[in-house]
Structure formats: C-alpha cells, structure tokens
Coordinates of C-alpha atoms and ligand atoms in Angstrom, one line a residue:
X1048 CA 0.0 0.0 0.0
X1049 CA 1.2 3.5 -0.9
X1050 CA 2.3 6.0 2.1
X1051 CA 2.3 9.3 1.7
X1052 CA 5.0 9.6 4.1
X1053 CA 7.3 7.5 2.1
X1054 CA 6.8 8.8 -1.6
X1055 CA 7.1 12.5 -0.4
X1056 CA 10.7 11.2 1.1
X1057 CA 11.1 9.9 -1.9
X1058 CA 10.0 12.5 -4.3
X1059 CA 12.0 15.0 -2.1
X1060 CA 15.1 13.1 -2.4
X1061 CA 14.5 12.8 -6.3
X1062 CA 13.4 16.4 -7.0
X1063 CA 17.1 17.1 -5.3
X1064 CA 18.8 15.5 -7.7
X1065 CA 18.6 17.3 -10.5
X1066 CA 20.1 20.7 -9.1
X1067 CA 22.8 18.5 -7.5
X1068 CA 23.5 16.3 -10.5
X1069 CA 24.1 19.9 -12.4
X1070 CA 26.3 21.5 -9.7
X1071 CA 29.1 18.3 -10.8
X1072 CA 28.3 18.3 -14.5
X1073 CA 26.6 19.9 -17.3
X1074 CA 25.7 16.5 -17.7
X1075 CA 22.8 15.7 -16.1
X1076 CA 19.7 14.4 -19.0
X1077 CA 16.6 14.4 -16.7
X1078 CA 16.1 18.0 -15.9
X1079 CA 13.0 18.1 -16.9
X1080 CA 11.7 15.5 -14.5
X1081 CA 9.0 12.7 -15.3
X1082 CA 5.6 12.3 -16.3
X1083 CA 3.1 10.3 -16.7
X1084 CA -0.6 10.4 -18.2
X1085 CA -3.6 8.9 -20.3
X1086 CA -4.3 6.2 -17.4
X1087 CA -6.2 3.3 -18.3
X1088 CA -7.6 0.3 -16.5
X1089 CA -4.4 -1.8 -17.6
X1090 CA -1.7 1.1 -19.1
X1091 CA -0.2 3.9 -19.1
X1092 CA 2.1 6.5 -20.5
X1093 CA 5.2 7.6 -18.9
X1094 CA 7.4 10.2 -20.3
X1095 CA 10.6 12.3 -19.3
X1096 CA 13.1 14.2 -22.2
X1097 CA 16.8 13.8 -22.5
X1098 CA 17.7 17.4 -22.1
X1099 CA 21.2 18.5 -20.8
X1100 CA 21.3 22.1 -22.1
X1101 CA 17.4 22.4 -21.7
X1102 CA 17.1 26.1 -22.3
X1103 CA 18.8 25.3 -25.7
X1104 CA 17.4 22.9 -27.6
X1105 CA 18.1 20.4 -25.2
X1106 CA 21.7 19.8 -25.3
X1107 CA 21.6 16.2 -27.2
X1108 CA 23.3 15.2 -30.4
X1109 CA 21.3 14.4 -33.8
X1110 CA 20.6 10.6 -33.4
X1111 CA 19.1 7.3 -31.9
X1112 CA 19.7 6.7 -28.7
X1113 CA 18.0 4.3 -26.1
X1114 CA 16.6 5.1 -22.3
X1115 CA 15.7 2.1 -19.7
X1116 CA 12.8 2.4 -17.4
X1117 CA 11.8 0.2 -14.4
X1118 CA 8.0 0.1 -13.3
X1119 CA 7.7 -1.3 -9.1
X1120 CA 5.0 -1.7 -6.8
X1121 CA 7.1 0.4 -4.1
X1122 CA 8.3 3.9 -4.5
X1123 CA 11.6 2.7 -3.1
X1124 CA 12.4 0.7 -6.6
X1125 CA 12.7 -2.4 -5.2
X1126 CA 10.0 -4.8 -6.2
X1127 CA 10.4 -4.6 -10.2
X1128 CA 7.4 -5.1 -11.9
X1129 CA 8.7 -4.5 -15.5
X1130 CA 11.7 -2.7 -17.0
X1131 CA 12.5 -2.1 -20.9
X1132 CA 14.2 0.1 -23.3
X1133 CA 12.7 2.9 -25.6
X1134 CA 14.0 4.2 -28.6
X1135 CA 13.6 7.7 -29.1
X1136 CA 15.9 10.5 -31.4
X1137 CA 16.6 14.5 -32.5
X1138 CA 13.5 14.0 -33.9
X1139 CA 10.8 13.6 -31.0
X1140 CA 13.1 15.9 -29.2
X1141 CA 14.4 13.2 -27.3
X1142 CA 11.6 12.8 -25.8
X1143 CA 10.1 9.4 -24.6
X1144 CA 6.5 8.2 -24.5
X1145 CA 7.1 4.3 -23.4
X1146 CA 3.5 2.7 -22.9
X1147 CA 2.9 0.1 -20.1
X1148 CA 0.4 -2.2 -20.2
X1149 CA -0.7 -5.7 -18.7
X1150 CA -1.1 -3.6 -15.7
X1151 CA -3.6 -3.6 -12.7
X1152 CA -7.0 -1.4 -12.3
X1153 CA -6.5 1.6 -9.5
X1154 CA -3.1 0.2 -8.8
X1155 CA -0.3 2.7 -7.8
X1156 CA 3.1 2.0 -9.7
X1157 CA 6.6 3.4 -9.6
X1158 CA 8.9 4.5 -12.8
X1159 CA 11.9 6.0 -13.0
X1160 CA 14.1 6.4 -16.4
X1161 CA 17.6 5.6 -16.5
X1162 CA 20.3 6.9 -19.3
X1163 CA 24.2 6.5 -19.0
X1164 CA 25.0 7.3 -15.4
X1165 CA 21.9 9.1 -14.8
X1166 CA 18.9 8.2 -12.8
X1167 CA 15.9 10.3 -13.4
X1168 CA 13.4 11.2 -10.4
X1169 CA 11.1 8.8 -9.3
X1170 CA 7.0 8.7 -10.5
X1171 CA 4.2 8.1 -9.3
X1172 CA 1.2 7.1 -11.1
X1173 CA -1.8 5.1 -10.6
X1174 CA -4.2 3.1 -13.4
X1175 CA -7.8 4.1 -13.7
X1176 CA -10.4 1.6 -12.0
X1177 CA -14.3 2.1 -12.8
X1178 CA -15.3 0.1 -10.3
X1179 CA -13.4 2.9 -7.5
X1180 CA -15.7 3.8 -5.2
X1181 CA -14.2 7.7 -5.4
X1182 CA -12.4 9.5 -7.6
X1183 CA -10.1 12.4 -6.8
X1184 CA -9.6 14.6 -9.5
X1185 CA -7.3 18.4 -9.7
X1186 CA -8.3 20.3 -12.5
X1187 CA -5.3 22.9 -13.2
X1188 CA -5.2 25.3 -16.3
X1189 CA -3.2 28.8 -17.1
X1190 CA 0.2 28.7 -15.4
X1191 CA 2.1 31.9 -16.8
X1192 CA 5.6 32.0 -15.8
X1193 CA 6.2 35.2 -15.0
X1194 CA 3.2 36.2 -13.3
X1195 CA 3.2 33.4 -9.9
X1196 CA 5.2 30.8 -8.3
X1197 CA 3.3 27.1 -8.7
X1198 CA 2.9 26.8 -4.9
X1199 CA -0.8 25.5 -6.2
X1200 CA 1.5 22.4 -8.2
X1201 CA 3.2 21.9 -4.6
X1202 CA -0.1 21.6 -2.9
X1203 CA -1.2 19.5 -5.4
X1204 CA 1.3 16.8 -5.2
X1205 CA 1.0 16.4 -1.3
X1206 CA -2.5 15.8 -1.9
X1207 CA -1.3 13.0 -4.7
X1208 CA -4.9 12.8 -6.4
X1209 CA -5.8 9.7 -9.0
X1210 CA -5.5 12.0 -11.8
X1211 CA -4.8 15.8 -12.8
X1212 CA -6.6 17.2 -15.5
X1213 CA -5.1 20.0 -17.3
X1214 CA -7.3 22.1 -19.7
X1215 CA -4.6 24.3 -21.1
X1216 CA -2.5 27.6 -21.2
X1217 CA 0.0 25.0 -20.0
X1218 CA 3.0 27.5 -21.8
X1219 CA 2.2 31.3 -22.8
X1220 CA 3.5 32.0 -26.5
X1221 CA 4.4 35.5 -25.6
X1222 CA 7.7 37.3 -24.8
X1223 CA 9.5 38.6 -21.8
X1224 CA 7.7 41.6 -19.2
X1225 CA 10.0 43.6 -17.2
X1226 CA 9.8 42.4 -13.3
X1227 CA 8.5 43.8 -10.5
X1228 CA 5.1 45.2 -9.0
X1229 CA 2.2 46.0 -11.0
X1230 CA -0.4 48.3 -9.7
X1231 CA -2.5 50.3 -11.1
X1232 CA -6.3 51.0 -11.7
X1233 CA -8.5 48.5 -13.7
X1234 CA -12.2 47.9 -14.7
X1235 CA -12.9 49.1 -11.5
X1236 CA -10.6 47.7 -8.8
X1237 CA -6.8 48.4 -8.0
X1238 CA -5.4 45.5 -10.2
X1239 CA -2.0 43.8 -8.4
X1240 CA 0.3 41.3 -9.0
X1241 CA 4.1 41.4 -9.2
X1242 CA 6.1 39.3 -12.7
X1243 CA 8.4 37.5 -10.4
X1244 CA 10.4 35.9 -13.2
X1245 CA 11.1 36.1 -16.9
X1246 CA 10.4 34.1 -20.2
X1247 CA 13.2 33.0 -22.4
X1248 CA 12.5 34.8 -25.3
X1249 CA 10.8 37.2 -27.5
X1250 CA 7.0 35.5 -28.5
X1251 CA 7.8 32.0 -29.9
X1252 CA 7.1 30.7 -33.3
X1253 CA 9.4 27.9 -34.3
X1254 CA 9.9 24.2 -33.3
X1255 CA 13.1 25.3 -31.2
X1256 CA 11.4 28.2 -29.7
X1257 CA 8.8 26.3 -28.2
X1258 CA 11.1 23.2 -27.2
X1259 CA 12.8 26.0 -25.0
X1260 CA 9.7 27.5 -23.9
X1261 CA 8.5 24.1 -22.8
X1262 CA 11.7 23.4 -20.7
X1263 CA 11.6 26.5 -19.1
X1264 CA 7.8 26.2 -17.6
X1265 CA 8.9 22.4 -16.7
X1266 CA 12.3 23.8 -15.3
X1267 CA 10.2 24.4 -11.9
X1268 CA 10.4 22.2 -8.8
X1269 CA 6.7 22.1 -7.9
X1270 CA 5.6 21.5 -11.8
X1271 CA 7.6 18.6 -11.9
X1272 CA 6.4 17.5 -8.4
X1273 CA 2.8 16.9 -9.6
X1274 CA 4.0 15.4 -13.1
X1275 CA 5.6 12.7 -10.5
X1276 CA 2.9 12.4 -8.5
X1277 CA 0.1 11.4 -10.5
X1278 CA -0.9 10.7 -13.9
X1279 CA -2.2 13.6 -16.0
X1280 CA -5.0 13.7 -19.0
X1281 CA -4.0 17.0 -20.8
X1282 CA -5.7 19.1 -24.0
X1283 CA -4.6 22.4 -24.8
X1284 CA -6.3 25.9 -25.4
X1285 CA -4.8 28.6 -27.1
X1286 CA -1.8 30.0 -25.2
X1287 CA 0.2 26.7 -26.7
X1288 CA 0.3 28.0 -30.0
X1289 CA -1.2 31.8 -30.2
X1290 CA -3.6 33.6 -28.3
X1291 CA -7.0 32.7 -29.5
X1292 CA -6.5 30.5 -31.9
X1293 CA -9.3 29.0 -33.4
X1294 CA -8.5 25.9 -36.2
X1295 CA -6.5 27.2 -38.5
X1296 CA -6.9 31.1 -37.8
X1297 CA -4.5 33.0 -35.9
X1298 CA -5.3 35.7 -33.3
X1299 CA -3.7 38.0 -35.8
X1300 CA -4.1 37.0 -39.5
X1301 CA -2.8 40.3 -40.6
X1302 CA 0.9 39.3 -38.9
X1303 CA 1.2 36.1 -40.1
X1304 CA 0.0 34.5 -43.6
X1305 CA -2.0 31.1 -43.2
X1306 CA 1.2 29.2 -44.2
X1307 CA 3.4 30.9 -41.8
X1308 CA 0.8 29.9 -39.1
X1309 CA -0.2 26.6 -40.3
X1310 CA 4.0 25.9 -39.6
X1311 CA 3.7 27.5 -36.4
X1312 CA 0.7 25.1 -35.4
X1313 CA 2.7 22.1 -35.9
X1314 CA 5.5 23.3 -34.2
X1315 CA 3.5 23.9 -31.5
X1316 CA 1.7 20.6 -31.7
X1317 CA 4.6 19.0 -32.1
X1318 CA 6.6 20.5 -28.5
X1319 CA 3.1 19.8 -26.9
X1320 CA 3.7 15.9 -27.8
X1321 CA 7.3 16.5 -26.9
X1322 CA 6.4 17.4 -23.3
X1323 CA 3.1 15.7 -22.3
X1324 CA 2.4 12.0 -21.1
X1325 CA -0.1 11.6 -24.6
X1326 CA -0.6 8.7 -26.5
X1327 CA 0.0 9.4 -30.3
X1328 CA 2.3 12.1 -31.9
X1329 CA 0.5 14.4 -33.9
X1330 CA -0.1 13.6 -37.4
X1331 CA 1.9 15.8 -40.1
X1332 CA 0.2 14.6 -42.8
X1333 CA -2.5 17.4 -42.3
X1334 CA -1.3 21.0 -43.0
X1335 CA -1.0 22.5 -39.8
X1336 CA -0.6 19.1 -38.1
X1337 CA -3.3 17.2 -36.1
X1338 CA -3.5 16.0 -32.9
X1339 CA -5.4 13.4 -31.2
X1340 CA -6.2 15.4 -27.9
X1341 CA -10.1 14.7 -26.9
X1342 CA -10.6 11.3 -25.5
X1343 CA -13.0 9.1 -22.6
X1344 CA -11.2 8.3 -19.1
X1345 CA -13.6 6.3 -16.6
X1346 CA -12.6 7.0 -12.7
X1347 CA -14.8 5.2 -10.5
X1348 CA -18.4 7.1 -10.7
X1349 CA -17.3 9.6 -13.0
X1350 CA -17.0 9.1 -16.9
X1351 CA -14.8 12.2 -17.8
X1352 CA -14.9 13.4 -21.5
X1353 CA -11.6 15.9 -22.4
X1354 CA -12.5 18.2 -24.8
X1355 CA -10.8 19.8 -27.3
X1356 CA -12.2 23.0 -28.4
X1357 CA -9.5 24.9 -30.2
X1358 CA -8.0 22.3 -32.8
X1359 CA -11.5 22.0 -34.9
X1360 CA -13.2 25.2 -33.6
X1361 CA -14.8 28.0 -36.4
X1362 CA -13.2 31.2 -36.4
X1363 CA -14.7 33.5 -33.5
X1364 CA -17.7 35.3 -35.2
X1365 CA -18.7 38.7 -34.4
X1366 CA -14.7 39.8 -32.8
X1367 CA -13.1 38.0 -29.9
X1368 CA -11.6 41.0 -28.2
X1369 CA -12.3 41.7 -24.4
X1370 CA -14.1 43.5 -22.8
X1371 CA -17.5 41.8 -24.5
X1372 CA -18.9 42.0 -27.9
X1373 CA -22.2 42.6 -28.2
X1374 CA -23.7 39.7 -30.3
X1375 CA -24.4 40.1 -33.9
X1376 CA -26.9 38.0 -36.2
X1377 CA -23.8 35.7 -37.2
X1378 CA -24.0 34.0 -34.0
X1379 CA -26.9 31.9 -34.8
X1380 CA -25.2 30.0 -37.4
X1381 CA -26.0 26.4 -36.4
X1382 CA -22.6 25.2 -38.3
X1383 CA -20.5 27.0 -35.8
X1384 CA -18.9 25.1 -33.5
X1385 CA -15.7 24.6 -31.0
X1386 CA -15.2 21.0 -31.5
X1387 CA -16.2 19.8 -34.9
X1388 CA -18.8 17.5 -36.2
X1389 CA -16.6 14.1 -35.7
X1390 CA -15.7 15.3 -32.1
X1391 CA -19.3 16.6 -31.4
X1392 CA -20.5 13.2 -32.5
X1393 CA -18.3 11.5 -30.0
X1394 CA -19.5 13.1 -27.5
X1395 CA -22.9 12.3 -28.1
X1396 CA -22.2 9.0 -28.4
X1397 CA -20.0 8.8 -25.1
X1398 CA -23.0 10.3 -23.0
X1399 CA -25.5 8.2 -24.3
X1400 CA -23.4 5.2 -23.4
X1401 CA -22.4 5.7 -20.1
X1402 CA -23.5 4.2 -17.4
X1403 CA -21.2 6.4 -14.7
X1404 CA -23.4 8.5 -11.8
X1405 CA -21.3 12.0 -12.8
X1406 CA -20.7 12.5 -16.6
X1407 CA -18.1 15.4 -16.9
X1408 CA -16.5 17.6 -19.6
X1409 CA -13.7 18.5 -18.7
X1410 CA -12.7 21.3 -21.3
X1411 CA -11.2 24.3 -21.9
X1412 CA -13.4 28.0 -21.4
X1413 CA -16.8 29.0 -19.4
X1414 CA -19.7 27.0 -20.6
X1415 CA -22.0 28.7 -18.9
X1416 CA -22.6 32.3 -19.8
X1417 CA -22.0 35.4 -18.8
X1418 CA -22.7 38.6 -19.2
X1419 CA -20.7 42.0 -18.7
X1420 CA -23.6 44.4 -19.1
X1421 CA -26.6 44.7 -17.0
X1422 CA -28.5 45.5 -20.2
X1423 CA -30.9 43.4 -22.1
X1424 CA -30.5 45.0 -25.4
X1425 CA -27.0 45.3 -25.3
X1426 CA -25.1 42.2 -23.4
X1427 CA -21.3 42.2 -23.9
X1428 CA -20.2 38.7 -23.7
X1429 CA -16.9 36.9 -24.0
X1430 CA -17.4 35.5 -27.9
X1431 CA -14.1 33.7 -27.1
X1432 CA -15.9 31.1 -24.7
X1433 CA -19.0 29.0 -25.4
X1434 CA -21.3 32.3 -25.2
X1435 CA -19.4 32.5 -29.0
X1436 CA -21.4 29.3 -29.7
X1437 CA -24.5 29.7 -28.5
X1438 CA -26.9 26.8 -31.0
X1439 CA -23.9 24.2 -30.5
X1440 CA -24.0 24.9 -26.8
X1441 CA -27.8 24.3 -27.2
X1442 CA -27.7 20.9 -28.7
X1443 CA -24.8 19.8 -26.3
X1444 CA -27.4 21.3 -23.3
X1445 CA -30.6 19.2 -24.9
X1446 CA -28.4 15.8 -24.9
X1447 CA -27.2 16.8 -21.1
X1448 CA -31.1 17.4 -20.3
X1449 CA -32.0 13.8 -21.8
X1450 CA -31.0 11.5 -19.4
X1451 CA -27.7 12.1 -18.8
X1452 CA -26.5 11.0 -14.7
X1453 CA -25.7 14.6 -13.0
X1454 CA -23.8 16.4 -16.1
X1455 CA -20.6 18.4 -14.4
X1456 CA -19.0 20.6 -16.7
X1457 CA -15.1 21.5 -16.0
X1458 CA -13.2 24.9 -17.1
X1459 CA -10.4 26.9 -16.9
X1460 CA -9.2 29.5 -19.4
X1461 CA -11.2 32.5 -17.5
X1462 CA -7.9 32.9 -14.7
X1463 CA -11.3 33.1 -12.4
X1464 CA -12.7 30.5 -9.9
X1465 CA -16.3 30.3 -10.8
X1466 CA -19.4 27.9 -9.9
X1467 CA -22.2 28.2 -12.1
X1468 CA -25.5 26.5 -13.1
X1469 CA -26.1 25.8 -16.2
X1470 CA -29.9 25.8 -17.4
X1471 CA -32.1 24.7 -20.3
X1472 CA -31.9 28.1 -21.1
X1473 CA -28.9 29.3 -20.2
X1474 CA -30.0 32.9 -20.5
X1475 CA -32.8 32.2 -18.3
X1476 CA -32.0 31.2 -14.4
X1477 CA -35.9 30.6 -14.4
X1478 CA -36.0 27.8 -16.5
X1479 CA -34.8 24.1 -15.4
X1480 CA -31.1 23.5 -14.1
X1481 CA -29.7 20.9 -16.2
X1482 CA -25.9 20.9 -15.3
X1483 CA -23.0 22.3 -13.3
X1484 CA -19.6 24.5 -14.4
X1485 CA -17.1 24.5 -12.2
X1486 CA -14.3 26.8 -13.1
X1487 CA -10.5 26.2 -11.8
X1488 CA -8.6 29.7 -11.4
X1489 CA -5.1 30.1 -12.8
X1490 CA -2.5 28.6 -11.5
X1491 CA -0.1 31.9 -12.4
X1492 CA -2.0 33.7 -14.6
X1493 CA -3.6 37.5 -14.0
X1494 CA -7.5 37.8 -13.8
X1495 CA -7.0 41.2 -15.2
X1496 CA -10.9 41.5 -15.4
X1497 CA -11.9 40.2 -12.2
X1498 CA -13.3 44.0 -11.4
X1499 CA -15.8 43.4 -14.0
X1500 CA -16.7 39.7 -13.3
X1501 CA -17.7 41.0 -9.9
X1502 CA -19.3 44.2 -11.4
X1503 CA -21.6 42.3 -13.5
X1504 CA -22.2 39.9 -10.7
X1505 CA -26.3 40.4 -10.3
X1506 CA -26.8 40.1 -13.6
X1507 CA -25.7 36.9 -13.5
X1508 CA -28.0 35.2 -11.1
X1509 CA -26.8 31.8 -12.3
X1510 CA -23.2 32.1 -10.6
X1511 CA -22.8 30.9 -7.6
X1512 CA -19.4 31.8 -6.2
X1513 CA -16.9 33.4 -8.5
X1514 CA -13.4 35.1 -7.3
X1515 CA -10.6 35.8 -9.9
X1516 CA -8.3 38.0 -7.4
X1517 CA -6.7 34.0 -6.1
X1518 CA -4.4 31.8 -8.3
X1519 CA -4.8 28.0 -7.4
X1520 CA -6.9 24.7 -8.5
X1521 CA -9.5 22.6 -8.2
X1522 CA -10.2 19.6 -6.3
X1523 CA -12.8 17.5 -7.1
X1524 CA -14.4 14.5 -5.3
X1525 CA -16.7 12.0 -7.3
X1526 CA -17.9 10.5 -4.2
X1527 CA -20.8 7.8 -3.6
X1528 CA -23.3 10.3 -2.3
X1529 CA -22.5 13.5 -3.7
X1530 CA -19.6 15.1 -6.1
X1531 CA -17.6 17.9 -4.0
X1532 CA -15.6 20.6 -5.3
X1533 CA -12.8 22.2 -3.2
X1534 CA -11.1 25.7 -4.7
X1535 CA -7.6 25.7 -3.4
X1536 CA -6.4 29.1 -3.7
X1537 CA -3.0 30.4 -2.9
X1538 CA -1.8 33.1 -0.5
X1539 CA 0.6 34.9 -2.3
X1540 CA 1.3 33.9 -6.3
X1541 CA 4.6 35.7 -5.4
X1542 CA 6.4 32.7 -3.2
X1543 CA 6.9 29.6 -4.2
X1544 CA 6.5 28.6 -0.1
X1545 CA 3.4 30.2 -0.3
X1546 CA 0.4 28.6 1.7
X1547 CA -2.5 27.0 0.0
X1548 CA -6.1 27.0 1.7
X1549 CA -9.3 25.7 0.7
X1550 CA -11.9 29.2 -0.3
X1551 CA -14.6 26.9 -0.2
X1552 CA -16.5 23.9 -1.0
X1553 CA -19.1 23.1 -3.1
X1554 CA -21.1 19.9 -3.2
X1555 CA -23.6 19.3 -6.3
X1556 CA -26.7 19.4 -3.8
X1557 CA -25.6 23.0 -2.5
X1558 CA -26.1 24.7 -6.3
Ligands
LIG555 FE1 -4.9 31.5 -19.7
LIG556 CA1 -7.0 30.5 -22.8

C-alpha cells in the first residue's frame, strides 16, 4: 500500500537530484523530471526528455539513442514489476512516451528512467479503475511563468490525487515583461500582482522556440512535483500556439500569412507531444498538423470526456476582443462550433453510453454564460468562450437534459474560480437546471478583469461563487453520495512557499 509519508521522502530526495547532479556536470539528462498520463484500466504512459542544455534545444546530439525504465509496486524501486528500453531521437526531441500495459486497475506504480549514469526522479502514477468507489480529481489550467510561483502544483502533489486534469494555457507564447510590482487601476478595482520571473525569449514561433519555452515552464520544482505524483489527461487551449487561436486562424491574421501559421501550429503541436504523457504524436500529414487530444477516461463514478475546443473550432464570429462584444446575427449559425462535427458526434455517443453516476466535460473556457452588461439590449459577452457558440452549446445542453446522470461541466481559461448553473436556457436562471460548471482559477495567470466579473455579478444570477483576485486549483471529489468541489487558492502567487487553503467547497446538492 502506498504511504504518503514514504513517496514525499522519496519525491524530495528525487526532486534534489537534479540541481545536485548539475552543480558536478553539465551532464545531467533528466532535468526536466517525469511524467506520466492517459491512465487506463491496464496502461499507461510515462514520459521524461533527455535534455542537458534544456534552455537550448536540449543539449543532445542528432541521433538514436535508447533510455531504460523500471515500473515497481514500491516507491523505493525495489519490487520490479517490468523494465524495458525505448528508442527515441533528435526528432521527437528526445523525448520518450514508453506505454505500459498488462497492468492492474486503481493500482499505484513506480517509474523511473535511467540513461548512461543518470537516474531520473522517481513517478508516481496510478491506473484508472471504474469500479473505485471515489475518484479524486485536480483540475489545473493557465500557469504563466512570469506572473506566480506554482505553490498551487506543490499543494497539489502532497495531496497525490488519482489523476490531474489540465485544460490548457499549460505554456504562454508570448515574450519577456520587465519584473516587478504592478499596480494600477483597472475595470474598477486596484489590479495587483508582481512578474516574479522572466520568459526566455521574445514571442515563440518555431519548433526550437517552443522546445525552450517548454523546458523553461517544466524547469520548476513544484511543476515537476505533480507530473511525479500522478498521472495527467491534458488538452490544450490557445496560449500553446497563439492567443485565441481558433483551427487554422491565428489571433492575428494580418501578422502572419496562413502558411506561416499553419508551420507555427505544428510546431507547437509537435513541442506539446514533446512534453506531455499523450498517446500518439501528432499527425503531419494534415497541414497545420493534427492532434489526437479529446478522448474518454472512466474514474470510478465519474466518466470524464476531455475536450478539445481549439484544434477543430470556427473562427470567433462577431470579434473576440475583451471586454464583450455585443452579439451580432452571425451568431446563430448552427454550423459553428468549438469541436467539430466528428468530435461533437463523439460526445454524443459517449453520454448516451455511459453508465457512470457523474458524466463530466472537462474542457477548456466557461460553458456557462455570462454577461458583462446589465442591459438586455445590449449584453457584452466573451465570444471567445461558449457564449461565441451559443446553438452548439444548445444541442450539447438538450443531450445533457436527456437522461444524462448529474452532467458536471469543468473549465479553466477565464484565470477566475467560478461555480455556475447551467440551465435549459442558459439565458434564463428561471427555466430548469440541467448541469453544473465548475471553473478552476489560474494557477499563475492575471485575472486582469476580475473587477468586471464581480461588477456584473447580479446580472448573473446563475453564478454561484466566482473570485478571480486568487491563483490556485480545483479539487474534485466524485464521491458515492455527492460530487464535492474544493477551490484551493493560494496566499501569495509571489512565493513559491506560499500557503494553499481551501476558499470553499461546493457539493452538487448546495447549487
Ligand atoms: Fe490562460
Ligand atoms: Ca486560454
């Protein structure tokens, strides 16, 4: 049985060796830790990147080379379980994906990699079991380097959940802010937050721009601690390639031509790949690349659907600036949509099959809407977020109100903590409730606009409990009786010591 106690030693120990191992030698190939992700009943995927000179491509000559791993039932690495050799080359980034299976449902297991004289740090993951009686879920999102320590990721590992979901804005395309306090006046509150460290580089566009970007964000301590302390189920939003993105249109088509973009988005896809625990490497036989993000994962009662809204999404009708748009005709064009036909589909397919008491999507911006402007006539909405897709959010409403088992819709994007009921209606709170969004905060990022979230607040009758003045992360517990979230927010984005607490907690029967 795992202890708590023990794998914290352990992880400790591990998460020490890296600085060590690079005050001797340049040498050292695991700094960017472990990983592991896309748990099934019987497998698994665990990752880690040879990267000696991380910050510069990695550090590794053109070429083949091979990395062993060991899988035990202890996190001490003494009871071996399995142990093999993966290939991997300059052209995956030296990265390695090595799949496990023949393994046991809800079982905790323990990797490490190992590659000339090296050891890496030691994982821990555990296998998905339907049959769990609970399931403990994070949901993280929006980590910007330079705006917060990832004192959330700390807290997150001690609590060493089944699995971490991460909806995106794991890396922030842009360049480098000068450091130090920011104060100052905005949308009606004193804003505040201090850039405690720098990015790399001015915004990124190519393969090696993002590689580096990539091993700077997992050049942190408490990143890599949850990456080893659980298995993560990952899909990206915009920040990975450019701010929002949408299919094949950049934030800023007048900046960059289609094909200069369309390169761009596989680079992007490609790094993603590079540094996440994910099953299949992107396909670059489409232009642009494509990549298999949305997907099923059962955890006990809860049947969780990952989303992926950005990679087959229409182009944002009617402007996607901030603050709000007010909605034009275009808006009711039943063909647009933020995941596709084929993915939309799927979906409907998954939640008429399953059996599971909570049926979740877990994706990427606010499903339920909201509105900036206590005005009828005149509503300023984000067109970014699912209020941008208002007849697809419809039909994916209808198939919730069928018989779906207590729909729980998961978000991040927003940098805000939100709980909000969804209704048949959405616009109107009188009509029938039909599902729950729970919104995770940032981990790092700014809610530059939480002063006119909490403006608009009556006017939005359907939220209840928003705050985007804390960074941190959700916990979520599919439980037999009831499904509880917990916001964890942190005390001061500005340490990396900084304490964690629970804001509060909301059960389903409390909305
Ligand atoms: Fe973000
Ligand atoms: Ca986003």
């Amino acid at each position: 049985m795992f202890s708590r106690r023990l794998f914290l030693a352990a992880s400790g120990a591990a998460l020490w060796l890296p600085a060590a191992a690079r005050a001797q030698s340049d040498k050292y190939h695991f700094t960017l830790g472990v990983a592991s992700g896309a748990p099934r009943e019987t497998s698994v995927i665990l990752w880690t990147r040879l990267a000696p000179d991380p910050l510069n491509g990695g550090g590794m000559a053109d070429g083949l080379v091979h990395v062993r791993y060991r899988v035990c039932s202890d996190a001490a690495m003494r009871k071996e379980l399995r142990s093999g050799l993966v290939a991997t080359s300059h052209v995956k980034g030296h990265s390695v994906h090595a799949r496990i299976d023949g393994l046991e449902p809800g079982r905790e297991y323990f990797y490490q990699f190992y590659y000339g004289q090296d050891e890496s740090p030691i994982g821990r993951t555990k296998t998905a079991d339907r049959n769990a009686r609970e399931a403990r879920l994070a949901v993280a999102n929006c980590q910007a380097w330079e705006t917060g320590y990832y004192a959330g990721y700390r807290d997150m590992a001690e609590w060493t959940p089944d699995a971490v979901i991460h909806v995106g804005d794991y890396i922030y395309e842009g360049g480098v802010s000068p450091l130090g306090k920011v104060d100052r006046p905005y949308g009606g509150v004193r804003l505040q937050y201090e850039v405690v460290r720098q990015h790399n580089s001015e915004e990124i566009t190519t393969l090696r721009d993002y590689r580096n970007r990539y091993a700077l964000y997992r050049s942190d301590p408490h990143l890599q601690a949850a990456h080893a302390a659980a298995p993560w189920i990952v899909a990206m939003d915009d920040h990975e390639v450019d701010n929002n993105w949408a299919g094949m249109v950049p934030q800023d088509p007048d900046k960059q031509t289609s094909a200069e973009f369309a390169l761009r988005r596989r680079a992007a896809f490609q790094a993603y790949y590079e540094h996440m625990p994910i099953e299949l490497p992107p396909s670059m036989m489409e232009l642009g690349g494509e990549l298999q993000m949305y997907g099923a994962y059962r955890f006990g009662p809860a049947h969780i659907n990952l989303l992926d809204t950005r990679q087959y999404r229409s182009d944002q009708v009617c402007g996607d600036g901030f603050p709000g748009e007010p909605p034009c005709d275009d808006l009711l064009n039943p063909d647009l949509t933020m995941t596709g036909k084929v993915q939309e589909a799927w979906l409907m397919e998954q939640l008429k099959k399953s059996d599971a008491r909570y049926n979740v999507l877990a994706q990427q911006t606010w499903f339920a809407p909201y509105d900036y402007v206590d005005d009828p006539e005149n509503n300023k909405r984000n067109l970014d977020q699912w209020d941008g897709y208002p007849v697809q959010r419809q039909r994916i409403i209808d198939a919730l109100a069928q018989d779906v088992s207590n729909p729980v819709i998961l978000s991040g994007d927003w940098h805000c903590a939100a709980a909000m009921m969804v209704h048949k209606d959405p616009d109107n709170p009188a009509s029938a409730p039909v599902a729950r969004n729970f919104a995770a905060t940032s981990i790092s990022s700014i809610c530059s606009w939480h002063g006119r979230i909490e403006q608009a607040r009556d006017a939005n009758p359907h939220v209840k409990y928003a705050n985007g003045r804390d960074r941190g992360y959700l916990r979520c517990i599919a439980g037999e009786r009831d499904w509880t979230t917990v916001f964890r927010t942190v005390a001061n984005a500005a340490s990396p010591d900084s304490a964690v607490n629970t804001a509060t907690e909301i059960a389903l029967k409390d909305m």
